[in-house]
Coordinates of C-alpha atoms and ligand atoms in Angstrom, one line a residue:
X209 CA 111.1 95.5 102.2
X210 CA 111.8 93.4 105.4
X211 CA 108.7 91.4 106.4
X212 CA 108.2 92.4 110.0
X213 CA 104.5 92.1 110.7
X214 CA 101.6 90.4 109.1
X215 CA 98.0 89.8 110.1
X216 CA 96.6 86.7 108.4
X217 CA 93.1 85.8 107.3
X218 CA 93.1 83.2 110.1
X219 CA 93.4 86.1 112.5
X220 CA 96.9 85.4 113.6
X221 CA 99.7 87.9 114.1
X222 CA 103.0 86.9 112.6
X223 CA 105.9 89.0 113.7
X224 CA 109.7 89.1 113.3
X225 CA 111.4 88.8 116.7
X226 CA 113.6 91.9 116.8
X227 CA 115.4 90.8 119.9
X228 CA 117.2 88.1 117.9
X229 CA 118.2 90.1 114.9
X230 CA 120.5 90.2 113.0
X231 CA 121.9 86.7 113.9
X232 CA 118.5 84.9 113.7
X233 CA 115.5 85.8 111.6
X234 CA 112.8 84.1 113.6
X235 CA 109.0 84.7 113.2
X236 CA 106.5 84.1 115.9
X237 CA 102.8 83.4 115.3
X238 CA 100.1 84.1 117.8
X239 CA 96.3 84.3 118.1
X240 CA 96.4 85.9 121.5
X241 CA 96.3 89.7 122.1
X242 CA 98.0 89.1 125.5
X243 CA 101.0 87.5 123.6
X244 CA 101.1 90.6 121.3
X245 CA 101.1 92.9 124.3
X246 CA 104.0 90.8 125.8
X247 CA 105.9 90.9 122.5
X248 CA 105.6 94.7 122.6
X249 CA 106.7 94.9 126.2
X250 CA 109.7 92.6 125.5
X251 CA 110.7 94.7 122.4
X252 CA 110.2 91.7 120.0
X253 CA 108.0 94.2 118.2
X254 CA 109.3 97.7 118.7
X255 CA 109.6 101.2 117.3
X256 CA 106.9 103.7 117.9
X257 CA 104.8 103.3 114.7
X258 CA 105.1 99.5 114.5
X259 CA 104.0 99.2 118.2
X260 CA 100.8 101.1 117.2
X261 CA 100.2 99.0 114.2
X262 CA 100.7 95.7 116.1
X263 CA 98.4 96.9 118.9
X264 CA 95.7 97.7 116.4
X265 CA 95.8 94.2 114.9
X266 CA 96.0 92.8 118.4
X267 CA 92.6 94.5 119.2
X268 CA 91.1 92.8 116.1
X269 CA 92.6 89.4 117.2
X270 CA 91.3 89.8 120.7
X271 CA 87.8 90.6 119.5
X272 CA 87.8 87.7 116.9
X273 CA 88.9 85.0 119.3
X274 CA 86.4 85.9 122.0
X275 CA 83.2 83.9 121.8
X276 CA 80.0 85.6 123.2
X277 CA 76.5 86.5 122.3
X278 CA 76.2 89.0 125.1
X279 CA 76.8 92.6 124.1
X280 CA 77.8 93.7 127.6
X281 CA 80.4 91.0 127.9
X282 CA 81.6 91.9 124.4
X283 CA 82.1 95.5 125.4
X284 CA 83.8 94.6 128.7
X285 CA 86.2 92.3 126.8
X286 CA 86.9 95.0 124.2
X287 CA 88.1 97.5 126.9
X288 CA 90.1 94.7 128.6
X289 CA 92.0 94.2 125.4
X290 CA 92.7 97.9 124.8
X291 CA 93.8 98.4 128.5
X292 CA 96.2 95.4 128.3
X293 CA 97.8 96.8 125.2
X294 CA 97.8 100.4 126.6
X295 CA 99.9 99.1 129.5
X296 CA 102.5 97.3 127.4
X297 CA 104.7 100.4 126.9
X298 CA 104.1 103.9 128.2
X299 CA 106.1 106.3 126.1
X300 CA 105.5 106.0 122.3
X301 CA 102.5 108.2 121.3
X302 CA 101.7 106.0 118.3
X303 CA 100.5 103.2 120.6
X304 CA 97.9 105.4 122.2
X305 CA 97.1 107.0 118.8
X306 CA 96.3 103.6 117.3
X307 CA 94.3 102.4 120.3
X308 CA 92.3 105.5 120.4
X309 CA 91.4 105.1 116.7
X310 CA 90.3 101.5 117.4
X311 CA 88.2 102.7 120.4
X312 CA 86.6 105.4 118.3
X313 CA 85.6 102.8 115.6
X314 CA 84.2 100.5 118.3
X315 CA 82.2 103.2 120.1
X316 CA 80.8 104.7 116.8
X317 CA 79.5 101.2 115.8
X318 CA 78.6 99.7 119.1
X319 CA 75.1 98.9 118.0
X320 CA 76.1 96.8 115.0
X321 CA 76.5 93.0 114.7
X322 CA 79.7 91.7 116.3
X323 CA 80.9 90.4 112.9
X324 CA 80.4 93.8 111.3
X325 CA 82.2 95.6 114.2
X326 CA 85.1 93.2 113.8
X327 CA 85.3 93.8 110.1
X328 CA 85.4 97.6 110.7
X329 CA 88.1 97.2 113.3
X330 CA 90.2 95.2 110.8
X331 CA 89.7 97.9 108.2
X332 CA 90.9 100.5 110.7
X333 CA 94.0 98.4 111.6
X334 CA 94.8 98.0 107.9
X335 CA 94.3 101.7 107.4
X336 CA 96.7 102.5 110.3
X337 CA 99.3 100.2 108.7
X338 CA 98.9 101.6 105.2
X339 CA 98.8 105.2 106.3
X340 CA 102.0 104.7 108.2
X341 CA 103.7 103.3 105.1
X342 CA 102.6 106.4 103.2
X343 CA 103.7 108.8 105.9
X344 CA 107.2 107.2 105.8
X345 CA 107.4 107.7 102.1
X346 CA 106.4 111.4 102.4
X347 CA 108.8 111.9 105.3
X348 CA 111.6 110.4 103.1
X349 CA 110.9 112.9 100.3
X350 CA 110.5 115.9 102.6
X351 CA 113.7 115.0 104.6
X352 CA 115.9 114.1 101.6
X353 CA 116.2 117.8 100.7
X354 CA 118.2 118.3 103.9
X355 CA 121.0 116.1 102.7
X356 CA 123.7 117.3 100.3
X357 CA 124.9 115.3 97.3
X358 CA 127.5 113.6 99.5
X359 CA 126.4 113.4 103.1
X360 CA 127.5 111.6 106.3
X361 CA 124.7 111.1 108.7
X362 CA 124.8 109.9 112.3
X363 CA 121.7 108.1 113.6
X364 CA 120.7 106.5 116.9
X365 CA 118.6 103.5 117.8
X366 CA 116.5 102.2 114.9
X367 CA 114.0 104.5 113.1
X368 CA 113.7 102.4 110.0
X369 CA 111.7 99.7 108.2
X370 CA 111.8 97.6 111.4
X371 CA 110.3 100.3 113.5
X372 CA 107.4 101.4 111.1
X373 CA 104.8 100.3 108.6
X374 CA 107.0 101.5 105.7
X375 CA 110.6 102.5 104.9
X376 CA 111.1 104.2 108.2
X377 CA 111.4 107.8 109.4
X378 CA 115.1 108.8 110.0
X379 CA 116.3 105.9 107.8
X380 CA 113.5 106.5 105.3
X381 CA 115.2 109.9 104.6
X382 CA 118.5 108.1 104.0
X383 CA 116.9 105.5 101.7
X384 CA 115.1 108.2 99.7
X385 CA 118.2 110.4 99.4
X386 CA 120.3 107.4 98.2
X387 CA 117.6 106.5 95.6
X388 CA 117.8 110.1 94.4
X389 CA 121.4 109.4 93.6
X390 CA 123.0 111.1 96.7
X391 CA 126.1 109.5 98.1
X392 CA 125.2 108.7 101.8
X393 CA 127.4 107.3 104.5
X394 CA 125.9 106.4 107.9
X395 CA 127.4 106.1 111.4
X396 CA 125.1 104.0 113.4
X397 CA 125.3 104.4 117.2
X398 CA 125.2 101.0 118.7
X399 CA 122.6 102.3 121.2
X400 CA 123.2 100.8 124.6
X401 CA 121.7 98.9 126.4
X402 CA 119.7 96.9 123.8
X403 CA 121.8 97.7 120.8
X404 CA 119.0 98.6 118.4
X405 CA 121.7 100.4 116.4
X406 CA 124.4 97.7 116.0
X407 CA 121.7 95.0 115.6
X408 CA 118.7 96.5 113.8
X409 CA 119.9 99.6 112.0
X410 CA 123.0 97.8 110.8
X411 CA 120.9 94.9 109.6
X412 CA 118.6 97.0 107.6
X413 CA 121.2 99.4 106.2
X414 CA 123.0 96.4 105.0
X415 CA 119.8 95.0 103.4
X416 CA 119.2 98.4 101.7
X417 CA 122.8 98.7 100.3
X418 CA 123.8 101.7 102.4
X419 CA 127.4 102.1 103.5
X420 CA 127.8 102.4 107.2
X421 CA 130.0 101.9 110.3
X422 CA 128.7 100.9 113.7
X423 CA 130.2 103.1 116.4
X424 CA 129.8 103.0 120.2
X425 CA 127.6 105.7 121.6
X426 CA 130.5 107.4 123.3
X427 CA 132.4 107.9 120.0
X428 CA 129.8 110.3 118.5
X429 CA 131.1 113.5 120.1
X430 CA 134.7 112.9 118.9
X431 CA 133.5 112.2 115.3
X432 CA 131.6 115.5 115.4
X433 CA 134.8 117.2 116.5
X434 CA 136.7 115.7 113.6
X435 CA 134.1 117.2 111.3
X436 CA 133.1 114.0 109.6
X437 CA 129.4 114.3 110.5
X438 CA 127.1 116.5 108.3
X439 CA 124.0 116.0 110.4
X440 CA 122.3 113.8 113.0
X441 CA 118.9 112.3 112.1
X442 CA 116.9 110.4 114.7
X443 CA 113.2 109.3 115.1
X444 CA 110.9 110.1 118.0
X445 CA 108.7 108.2 120.4
X446 CA 106.6 111.3 121.4
X447 CA 106.8 115.0 120.5
X448 CA 105.1 117.6 122.6
X449 CA 103.2 120.5 121.1
X450 CA 106.2 122.8 121.6
X451 CA 108.6 120.5 119.7
X452 CA 110.3 118.9 122.7
X453 CA 111.2 115.4 121.6
X454 CA 111.4 112.2 123.5
X455 CA 113.5 109.5 121.8
X456 CA 115.8 106.6 122.7
X457 CA 118.1 107.4 125.6
X458 CA 121.3 109.0 124.3
X459 CA 119.4 111.3 122.0
X460 CA 119.8 114.2 124.4
X461 CA 123.5 113.7 124.6
X462 CA 123.8 113.6 120.8
X463 CA 121.7 116.8 120.5
X464 CA 123.9 118.7 123.0
X465 CA 127.0 117.5 121.2
X466 CA 125.6 118.5 117.8
X467 CA 124.7 122.0 119.1
X468 CA 128.2 122.4 120.5
X469 CA 129.8 121.4 117.1
X470 CA 127.2 123.4 115.1
X471 CA 125.9 120.3 113.4
X472 CA 122.1 120.1 112.5
X473 CA 120.1 117.8 114.7
X474 CA 117.0 116.6 112.8
X475 CA 114.1 114.6 114.1
X476 CA 111.9 112.6 111.7
X477 CA 108.4 111.5 112.8
X478 CA 104.8 111.2 111.5
X479 CA 102.1 113.4 112.9
X480 CA 100.9 110.4 114.9
X481 CA 103.9 110.8 117.1
X482 CA 103.0 114.3 118.1
X483 CA 101.1 114.6 121.4
X484 CA 98.9 117.7 121.1
X485 CA 97.5 117.1 124.5
X486 CA 100.7 118.1 126.2
X487 CA 102.5 121.4 126.1
X488 CA 106.1 120.4 126.9
X489 CA 108.1 117.2 127.0
X490 CA 108.3 117.4 130.7
X491 CA 104.8 115.8 130.8
X492 CA 106.0 112.7 128.9
X493 CA 106.1 109.5 130.9
X494 CA 109.6 108.0 130.3
X495 CA 109.6 104.2 130.5
X496 CA 112.0 102.7 133.1
X497 CA 113.0 99.2 132.1
X498 CA 114.4 96.3 134.0
X499 CA 118.0 96.6 135.4
X500 CA 118.7 93.2 133.8
X501 CA 119.0 95.0 130.4
X502 CA 122.1 96.7 131.8
X503 CA 123.5 94.1 134.2
X504 CA 123.3 91.3 131.6
X505 CA 124.5 90.9 128.0
X506 CA 122.7 88.1 126.1
X507 CA 121.4 86.8 129.4
X508 CA 125.0 86.6 130.9
X509 CA 125.5 88.5 134.1
X510 CA 128.3 91.1 133.6
X511 CA 128.1 92.9 137.0
X512 CA 126.8 92.3 140.4
X513 CA 123.0 92.4 141.0
X514 CA 123.8 94.1 144.3
X515 CA 124.7 97.4 142.5
X516 CA 122.2 100.1 141.8
X517 CA 121.1 100.6 138.2
X518 CA 119.1 103.2 136.3
X519 CA 117.5 102.2 133.0
X520 CA 115.3 104.8 131.4
X521 CA 114.5 103.8 127.9
X522 CA 114.2 107.3 126.5
X523 CA 115.4 110.9 127.2
X524 CA 114.1 114.3 126.4
X525 CA 115.6 116.6 123.8
X526 CA 114.4 120.2 124.4
X527 CA 113.1 122.0 121.3
X528 CA 115.9 124.5 121.3
X529 CA 118.3 121.7 120.4
X530 CA 116.2 120.5 117.5
X531 CA 117.2 122.1 114.2
X532 CA 114.1 120.8 112.4
X533 CA 111.4 118.2 112.6
X534 CA 110.5 116.4 109.4
X535 CA 106.9 115.1 109.2
X536 CA 104.9 113.8 106.2
X537 CA 103.6 117.4 105.7
X538 CA 106.8 119.4 105.6
X539 CA 110.1 120.3 107.4
X540 CA 109.1 122.2 110.5
X541 CA 111.5 124.8 111.9
X542 CA 111.4 126.5 115.3
X543 CA 109.3 127.9 116.9
X544 CA 107.3 124.7 116.6
X545 CA 103.6 124.9 116.5
X546 CA 102.6 122.2 113.9
X547 CA 99.7 124.4 112.7
X548 CA 97.4 122.6 110.3
X549 CA 98.3 119.1 111.6
X550 CA 96.8 119.5 115.0
X551 CA 93.2 118.9 113.9
X552 CA 94.1 115.6 112.3
X553 CA 96.1 114.2 115.1
X554 CA 94.5 115.6 118.2
X555 CA 93.6 112.5 120.2
X556 CA 90.1 111.1 120.4
X557 CA 90.1 111.3 124.1
X558 CA 91.1 114.9 124.1
X559 CA 88.4 115.7 121.4
X560 CA 85.8 114.0 123.6
X561 CA 86.9 115.9 126.6
X562 CA 86.8 119.3 124.9
X563 CA 83.3 118.5 123.4
X564 CA 81.9 117.6 126.9
X565 CA 83.6 120.7 128.4
X566 CA 81.7 123.0 125.9
X567 CA 78.3 121.3 126.6
Ligands
LIG781 O1 112.8 101.0 122.6 P1 112.6 101.1 121.1 O2 113.5 100.2 120.4 O3 111.1 100.8 120.8 O4 112.9 102.6 120.8 C1 112.7 103.1 119.5 C2 113.1 104.5 119.3 O5 113.5 105.1 120.2 C3 112.9 105.0 117.9 O6 113.8 106.0 117.6 C4 111.4 105.6 117.8 O7 110.5 104.7 118.3 C5 111.1 106.0 116.4 S1 110.8 104.7 115.3 C6 110.4 105.4 113.9

């Protein structure tokens, strides 16, 4: 497994800088929750589940390195930490899922000693990390049945080890199928503008001994026409209750092309990516990032700053284009309702709201 994130007993967060891969494998170390939020914003730490895990540890770190005897100040500081992290990236549900779990632990134990609260928060962050690794394993097993003995899979962005606490979601399915003896070949979309496909997916497929080719995003439709793709598998940043999926920009285009060529379009994600508070994907806040990510390559300007640029990080795949969604529970087919999972993943904030509504 690639070492991507570690929380040490000195209350430091060590993380692999994903903006430099694959050419440099550089680790940063910090004791500051603000640095962790900035690392998430800059995509040094990225991928929906990993963002959530990092944020959970950043909460513990922020609490540990704050010195006070005053309970009111302690509380104010706690919410300052969670707000800072909440504002680091707006789309991935897992960030909010993890922060809500940390807030719940804090609020349920608010009367205890500070040391004890910190300890409980650390246990919760560890649990979020471990549970995510376990969810990935189960997604891998559930999804591997969708792949034939010899399969060619197209994937987009990076939904693998680097993006999660475990083996990944979309790539976890590929690793599991390969371990089961299936012969898998992957086309990895380079994923403009930040090249998570040609940098990160390629890096980890290579580390895991999977055969692959990197392709430009615009080659995908033609490969589908030539009938070399058996299925598309991508991850997700947020899934609405109706199965609408928001994932890395370019996912919609792939889904439309897959539907046209009658190729299954699968989404792999843990329950913690499903947002039961929203009915459709239209309600999801799509992050708009800096134009520099498009006007520059490796910091070098490639076009004029005077030109207008749009840079949404994600796009919405409507549920009718999604053949199936693989979670740690099962393979879900349309119409999506995720019955049974809802109780487990409904957000703390929502639960609070409905409880007070019924009072
Ligand atoms: O902007 P990124 O690199 O964080 O985007 C990541 C994705 O879009 C992934 O597909 C998604 O987070 C799922 S990761 C298991």
